[in-house]
XYZ file of C-alpha atoms in Angstrom:
226
model
C 22.099 6.035 0.155
C 23.693 6.424 -3.291
C 20.614 8.260 -4.581
C 21.345 10.957 -1.966
C 25.136 11.117 -1.617
C 25.988 10.935 -5.337
C 23.891 13.992 -6.209
C 25.594 17.361 -6.637
C 24.031 20.789 -6.270
C 24.942 24.290 -7.380
C 23.566 27.594 -6.117
C 22.655 30.479 -8.371
C 24.269 33.512 -6.718
C 24.960 36.942 -8.203
C 24.131 35.801 -11.716
C 26.387 32.734 -11.695
C 26.511 29.169 -10.406
C 28.663 28.245 -7.446
C 31.008 25.273 -7.332
C 29.027 21.976 -7.173
C 28.801 20.272 -3.797
C 27.503 16.828 -2.854
C 24.282 16.208 -0.967
C 24.413 14.448 2.391
C 20.787 14.034 3.404
C 17.318 14.386 1.978
C 15.859 13.447 -1.393
C 15.844 15.659 -4.450
C 12.737 17.693 -5.110
C 10.282 15.752 -7.248
C 11.832 12.366 -6.467
C 9.117 9.650 -6.853
C 10.279 8.037 -3.596
C 9.478 11.169 -1.598
C 5.696 10.633 -1.100
C 6.219 6.931 -0.378
C 8.766 7.628 2.371
C 6.607 10.442 3.734
C 3.590 8.154 4.109
C 5.679 5.536 5.942
C 7.111 8.161 8.310
C 3.696 9.662 9.069
C 2.335 6.187 9.717
C 4.775 5.811 12.617
C 3.975 9.280 13.923
C 0.298 8.379 14.118
C 1.062 5.035 15.761
C 3.154 6.690 18.457
C 0.477 9.287 19.136
C -2.191 6.585 19.256
C -0.158 4.751 21.902
C 0.274 8.002 23.815
C -3.497 8.482 23.904
C -3.737 5.267 25.963
C -1.414 6.690 28.626
C -3.401 7.529 31.756
C -1.025 10.335 32.719
C -1.842 12.457 29.693
C -5.033 14.482 29.537
C -6.971 15.357 26.410
C -7.867 18.837 25.319
C -11.271 19.733 26.844
C -12.926 19.901 23.418
C -11.382 16.611 22.247
C -12.021 14.463 25.309
C -15.207 12.890 23.954
C -13.567 12.085 20.622
C -10.392 10.758 22.230
C -8.414 12.730 19.641
C -4.899 13.973 20.254
C -3.812 14.875 16.738
C -5.133 15.719 13.293
C -3.122 14.968 10.176
C -3.923 16.331 6.733
C -1.384 16.015 3.902
C 1.886 17.373 5.345
C 0.217 19.286 8.200
C 0.137 17.794 11.704
C -1.759 19.345 14.619
C -1.146 17.954 18.124
C -3.077 19.091 21.159
C -3.646 18.159 24.797
C -4.612 19.809 28.054
C -2.373 22.730 29.034
C -0.653 21.079 31.988
C 3.060 20.339 32.386
C 2.736 16.532 32.505
C 0.662 16.262 29.336
C 2.862 18.663 27.388
C 6.046 16.850 28.421
C 4.640 13.461 27.424
C 3.561 14.853 24.069
C 6.983 16.405 23.526
C 8.838 13.221 24.510
C 6.775 11.141 22.103
C 7.449 13.519 19.245
C 11.196 13.645 19.996
C 11.404 9.865 19.606
C 10.879 10.337 15.883
C 13.558 12.982 15.356
C 16.424 11.673 13.257
C 20.005 12.328 14.324
C 22.970 12.158 11.896
C 23.556 8.552 10.913
C 20.937 6.918 13.127
C 17.532 7.281 14.708
C 17.024 7.683 18.432
C 14.519 4.883 18.408
C 14.837 1.811 16.241
C 11.651 1.374 14.233
C 10.554 -1.847 12.607
C 8.811 -1.642 9.260
C 5.393 -3.272 9.074
C 5.176 -6.357 6.884
C 2.261 -4.925 4.897
C 1.067 -1.480 3.923
C -2.079 -0.576 1.975
C -2.782 -4.260 1.478
C 0.530 -5.177 -0.160
C 3.745 -6.453 1.457
C 6.750 -4.171 1.833
C 9.575 -5.947 0.048
C 12.602 -4.949 -2.005
C 12.812 -8.299 -3.828
C 10.479 -10.363 -5.953
C 7.525 -11.702 -4.013
C 7.199 -15.382 -3.242
C 4.085 -17.453 -3.849
C 3.206 -17.356 -0.146
C 3.398 -13.557 -0.074
C 1.118 -13.313 -3.111
C -1.397 -15.871 -1.901
C -3.683 -13.166 -0.374
C -4.559 -12.165 -3.955
C -5.992 -15.614 -4.614
C -7.831 -15.593 -1.284
C -9.332 -12.160 -1.912
C -10.548 -13.117 -5.384
C -12.047 -16.331 -4.013
C -13.810 -14.470 -1.197
C -15.376 -12.024 -3.637
C -16.702 -14.814 -5.832
C -18.136 -16.682 -2.832
C -20.065 -13.547 -1.824
C -21.794 -13.322 -5.185
C -24.851 -15.320 -6.221
C -23.124 -16.339 -9.408
C -25.604 -19.028 -10.408
C -28.222 -16.350 -11.023
C -25.890 -14.370 -13.276
C -25.610 -14.781 -17.005
C -22.310 -15.323 -18.788
C -22.263 -11.623 -19.665
C -22.745 -10.680 -16.005
C -19.913 -12.930 -14.843
C -17.684 -11.610 -17.600
C -18.298 -8.036 -16.469
C -17.421 -8.934 -12.862
C -14.188 -10.573 -14.010
C -13.154 -7.507 -15.994
C -14.189 -4.798 -13.537
C -13.626 -6.449 -10.133
C -11.480 -9.585 -10.135
C -8.827 -8.350 -12.542
C -8.584 -5.067 -10.640
C -7.419 -6.979 -7.548
C -4.597 -8.497 -9.558
C -3.812 -5.200 -11.316
C -3.386 -3.409 -7.973
C -0.547 -5.770 -7.051
C 0.867 -6.073 -10.566
C 1.495 -2.341 -10.881
C 3.917 -2.612 -7.935
C 5.426 -6.104 -8.161
C 6.136 -8.800 -10.720
C 3.804 -11.587 -9.665
C 4.951 -15.233 -9.806
C 3.778 -17.182 -12.825
C 2.070 -19.773 -10.631
C -0.095 -17.078 -9.032
C -1.112 -15.764 -12.452
C -2.068 -19.280 -13.542
C -4.116 -19.744 -10.372
C -5.967 -16.443 -10.887
C -6.628 -17.337 -14.509
C -7.959 -20.773 -13.541
C -10.302 -19.294 -10.913
C -11.628 -16.661 -13.323
C -12.102 -19.289 -16.026
C -14.072 -21.547 -13.680
C -16.159 -18.622 -12.459
C -17.017 -17.604 -16.013
C -18.205 -21.028 -17.149
C -19.524 -22.624 -13.934
C -20.102 -19.725 -11.523
C -17.928 -21.282 -8.790
C -14.312 -21.154 -7.655
C -13.847 -24.890 -8.086
C -11.225 -25.300 -10.784
C -12.455 -27.575 -13.571
C -11.510 -28.263 -17.166
C -15.041 -27.682 -18.435
C -15.009 -24.669 -20.733
C -17.096 -23.793 -23.751
C -14.255 -21.841 -25.361
C -10.494 -21.968 -24.833
C -9.245 -19.192 -22.553
C -6.718 -17.984 -25.120
C -9.582 -17.318 -27.498
C -11.560 -15.583 -24.737
C -8.673 -13.104 -24.470
C -8.909 -12.220 -28.144
C -10.342 -8.767 -28.974
C -14.011 -8.562 -29.878
C -13.110 -7.760 -33.469
C -11.520 -11.232 -33.656
C -14.570 -12.985 -32.118
C -13.130 -12.892 -28.584
C -14.434 -11.444 -25.314
C -11.630 -8.888 -24.889
C -10.431 -10.275 -21.540
C -6.976 -9.140 -20.428
C -4.257 -11.715 -20.954
C -2.121 -11.484 -17.813
C 0.932 -12.960 -19.534
C 1.332 -10.061 -21.973
């Protein structure tokens, strides 16, 4: 909470600034954490409304019954609708009030999901087990391709444009363990030279030289250690 309570504000009134006062809640305008927290909060709103839609006591709006829709969310706009009867309106109101924050605590204790948008939610460095889905996803992609019918140039293009993008998506958020980077490098190296995910030591050119720029007789592959 230090990023909120240690901030001071001043108001511009009558051509001058008032005495600074400390903030107690909310994030400063333009804070990079704001959209991230907003997405997490709206995720819970949609989950609660999805659970409400399964309640037999609530009735859908006549025009939304076939779709089974009870809300529409776009950016920071949320539309909720149901049939205009007392029971349905009360259930909709009670569900929405569960998510209202009171000073110092929330009326309902919410548990964060372990993953969001494909990556784990963690405040510390990820372990090897948490990062293992990267290796599995890269392996699954290679197994779906008919790599034996591809040339070296075709495999190289897939490594640059597809496989490395999986690793880059995680790396822009977390510092990946060195063992995971070595595993990804070994899989990509085996795929380039043999077309399979089986890790072997058979390589026509050393991987360090493959990472050299084309001007230095390399293949311009990204070196994940730099």
